[in-house]
């Protein structure tokens, strides 16, 4: 049960992050609409266009979905808010039956708003971190499982004593 829970909750997203690569040109889709940025608790600013959300972040553990660095983020978001932008994106698998709209580029009046090679650098960073994050998550889940087992044993031991 522990292994199944770990694989479903963490292993699959870590695997998708580890094996993630930039999409081929045929898989890149394009959407156009008015840009809005919605703050999502612990996840940064999600780009919304025509009611659909787009992320620049990874797949797991409160990944920051913001597309702009902290220093320039406020200025960039305010500049693009309410303007018609074109988003190049692809479907990135997140879980067995789920995927996210992952941003390749954001364009306003034909000019790219993201640095060159942004997606490649972000995917490389996620690939490098996936192993350590998977190890950390498995150790944390194992410690949680051991704690639950310990609590259950203490409860049984105390419940079987005559008072």
GROMACS .gro file of C-alpha atoms in nm:
model
  163
    1UNK     CA    1   0.000   0.000   0.000
    2UNK     CA    2   0.285   0.234   0.089
    3UNK     CA    3   0.454   0.172  -0.244
    4UNK     CA    4   0.132   0.226  -0.439
    5UNK     CA    5   0.063   0.551  -0.253
    6UNK     CA    6   0.416   0.674  -0.310
    7UNK     CA    7   0.414   0.588  -0.680
    8UNK     CA    8   0.080   0.754  -0.742
    9UNK     CA    9   0.141   1.066  -0.533
   10UNK     CA   10   0.508   1.129  -0.602
   11UNK     CA   11   0.674   0.872  -0.825
   12UNK     CA   12   0.474   0.940  -1.140
   13UNK     CA   13   0.513   1.321  -1.130
   14UNK     CA   14   0.885   1.284  -1.048
   15UNK     CA   15   0.920   1.044  -1.341
   16UNK     CA   16   0.747   1.286  -1.576
   17UNK     CA   17   0.978   1.562  -1.452
   18UNK     CA   18   1.289   1.350  -1.484
   19UNK     CA   19   1.210   1.232  -1.836
   20UNK     CA   20   1.054   1.562  -1.950
   21UNK     CA   21   1.191   1.721  -2.263
   22UNK     CA   22   1.092   2.013  -2.485
   23UNK     CA   23   0.811   1.923  -2.726
   24UNK     CA   24   0.853   1.887  -3.099
   25UNK     CA   25   0.713   2.171  -3.310
   26UNK     CA   26   0.411   1.959  -3.407
   27UNK     CA   27   0.307   1.927  -3.043
   28UNK     CA   28   0.327   2.299  -2.966
   29UNK     CA   29  -0.018   2.457  -2.957
   30UNK     CA   30  -0.109   2.824  -2.975
   31UNK     CA   31  -0.373   3.017  -2.783
   32UNK     CA   32  -0.455   3.384  -2.800
   33UNK     CA   33  -0.655   3.597  -2.563
   34UNK     CA   34  -0.656   3.855  -2.288
   35UNK     CA   35  -0.390   3.781  -2.025
   36UNK     CA   36  -0.478   3.767  -1.658
   37UNK     CA   37  -0.254   3.656  -1.375
   38UNK     CA   38  -0.418   3.487  -1.079
   39UNK     CA   39  -0.229   3.432  -0.756
   40UNK     CA   40  -0.264   3.079  -0.626
   41UNK     CA   41  -0.165   3.004  -0.270
   42UNK     CA   42   0.192   2.870  -0.251
   43UNK     CA   43   0.206   2.829  -0.629
   44UNK     CA   44   0.276   3.177  -0.758
   45UNK     CA   45   0.096   3.355  -1.040
   46UNK     CA   46  -0.088   3.135  -1.289
   47UNK     CA   47  -0.142   3.276  -1.638
   48UNK     CA   48  -0.509   3.267  -1.741
   49UNK     CA   49  -0.628   3.311  -2.098
   50UNK     CA   50  -0.992   3.260  -2.196
   51UNK     CA   51  -1.054   3.080  -1.867
   52UNK     CA   52  -0.774   2.825  -1.924
   53UNK     CA   53  -0.473   2.820  -1.695
   54UNK     CA   54  -0.115   2.787  -1.816
   55UNK     CA   55   0.189   2.710  -1.605
   56UNK     CA   56   0.560   2.766  -1.638
   57UNK     CA   57   0.632   2.559  -1.328
   58UNK     CA   58   0.704   2.196  -1.265
   59UNK     CA   59   0.463   1.921  -1.177
   60UNK     CA   60   0.519   1.852  -0.811
   61UNK     CA   61   0.552   1.983  -0.455
   62UNK     CA   62   0.423   2.338  -0.479
   63UNK     CA   63   0.616   2.415  -0.796
   64UNK     CA   64   0.611   2.784  -0.876
   65UNK     CA   65   0.387   2.836  -1.177
   66UNK     CA   66   0.506   3.194  -1.232
   67UNK     CA   67   0.669   3.262  -1.565
   68UNK     CA   68   0.876   3.562  -1.457
   69UNK     CA   69   1.156   3.590  -1.204
   70UNK     CA   70   1.075   3.753  -0.872
   71UNK     CA   71   1.268   4.073  -0.948
   72UNK     CA   72   1.091   4.147  -1.276
   73UNK     CA   73   0.767   3.956  -1.213
   74UNK     CA   74   0.549   4.239  -1.082
   75UNK     CA   75   0.652   4.475  -1.359
   76UNK     CA   76   0.602   4.212  -1.632
   77UNK     CA   77   0.265   4.096  -1.499
   78UNK     CA   78   0.136   4.453  -1.473
   79UNK     CA   79   0.258   4.523  -1.827
   80UNK     CA   80   0.082   4.218  -1.976
   81UNK     CA   81  -0.234   4.224  -1.759
   82UNK     CA   82  -0.541   4.282  -1.977
   83UNK     CA   83  -0.347   4.279  -2.303
   84UNK     CA   84  -0.396   4.033  -2.588
   85UNK     CA   85  -0.110   3.782  -2.586
   86UNK     CA   86  -0.029   3.463  -2.771
   87UNK     CA   87   0.080   3.165  -2.566
   88UNK     CA   88   0.271   2.875  -2.716
   89UNK     CA   89   0.217   2.567  -2.501
   90UNK     CA   90   0.204   2.189  -2.489
   91UNK     CA   91   0.025   1.927  -2.283
   92UNK     CA   92   0.268   1.793  -2.023
   93UNK     CA   93   0.159   1.476  -1.840
   94UNK     CA   94   0.130   1.531  -1.465
   95UNK     CA   95  -0.031   1.211  -1.336
   96UNK     CA   96  -0.167   0.899  -1.501
   97UNK     CA   97  -0.488   1.062  -1.620
   98UNK     CA   98  -0.403   1.432  -1.594
   99UNK     CA   99  -0.190   1.686  -1.773
  100UNK     CA  100  -0.108   2.056  -1.748
  101UNK     CA  101  -0.077   2.327  -2.010
  102UNK     CA  102   0.296   2.403  -1.999
  103UNK     CA  103   0.411   2.735  -2.144
  104UNK     CA  104   0.676   2.733  -2.416
  105UNK     CA  105   0.660   3.107  -2.487
  106UNK     CA  106   0.445   3.414  -2.423
  107UNK     CA  107   0.429   3.667  -2.705
  108UNK     CA  108   0.295   4.019  -2.702
  109UNK     CA  109   0.281   4.200  -3.037
  110UNK     CA  110   0.507   3.931  -3.182
  111UNK     CA  111   0.784   3.979  -2.925
  112UNK     CA  112   0.876   3.701  -2.684
  113UNK     CA  113   0.830   3.789  -2.318
  114UNK     CA  114   1.044   3.502  -2.188
  115UNK     CA  115   1.424   3.473  -2.213
  116UNK     CA  116   1.571   3.259  -2.491
  117UNK     CA  117   1.591   2.892  -2.393
  118UNK     CA  118   1.362   2.945  -2.094
  119UNK     CA  119   1.174   2.614  -2.121
  120UNK     CA  120   1.489   2.410  -2.181
  121UNK     CA  121   1.659   2.560  -1.875
  122UNK     CA  122   1.353   2.505  -1.659
  123UNK     CA  123   1.314   2.142  -1.770
  124UNK     CA  124   1.686   2.078  -1.710
  125UNK     CA  125   1.658   2.221  -1.360
  126UNK     CA  126   1.354   2.004  -1.286
  127UNK     CA  127   1.536   1.696  -1.419
  128UNK     CA  128   1.832   1.763  -1.191
  129UNK     CA  129   1.610   1.817  -0.887
  130UNK     CA  130   1.374   1.524  -0.949
  131UNK     CA  131   1.607   1.257  -0.807
  132UNK     CA  132   1.672   1.443  -0.482
  133UNK     CA  133   1.307   1.539  -0.443
  134UNK     CA  134   1.196   1.179  -0.499
  135UNK     CA  135   1.444   1.055  -0.238
  136UNK     CA  136   1.332   1.322   0.010
  137UNK     CA  137   0.963   1.239  -0.045
  138UNK     CA  138   1.021   0.865  -0.002
  139UNK     CA  139   1.216   0.914   0.323
  140UNK     CA  140   0.945   1.147   0.452
  141UNK     CA  141   0.670   0.899   0.365
  142UNK     CA  142   0.866   0.613   0.524
  143UNK     CA  143   0.909   0.814   0.844
  144UNK     CA  144   0.536   0.890   0.841
  145UNK     CA  145   0.459   0.522   0.797
  146UNK     CA  146   0.691   0.427   1.084
  147UNK     CA  147   0.530   0.691   1.306
  148UNK     CA  148   0.182   0.555   1.230
  149UNK     CA  149   0.301   0.203   1.308
  150UNK     CA  150   0.453   0.320   1.637
  151UNK     CA  151   0.131   0.500   1.738
  152UNK     CA  152  -0.071   0.188   1.655
  153UNK     CA  153   0.158  -0.034   1.865
  154UNK     CA  154   0.141   0.206   2.162
  155UNK     CA  155  -0.239   0.218   2.133
  156UNK     CA  156  -0.265  -0.162   2.124
  157UNK     CA  157  -0.024  -0.203   2.413
  158UNK     CA  158  -0.211   0.050   2.629
  159UNK     CA  159  -0.549  -0.091   2.529
  160UNK     CA  160  -0.459  -0.445   2.634
  161UNK     CA  161  -0.351  -0.355   2.990
  162UNK     CA  162  -0.595  -0.412   3.273
  163UNK     CA  163  -0.640  -0.093   3.475
   0.00000   0.00000   0.00000
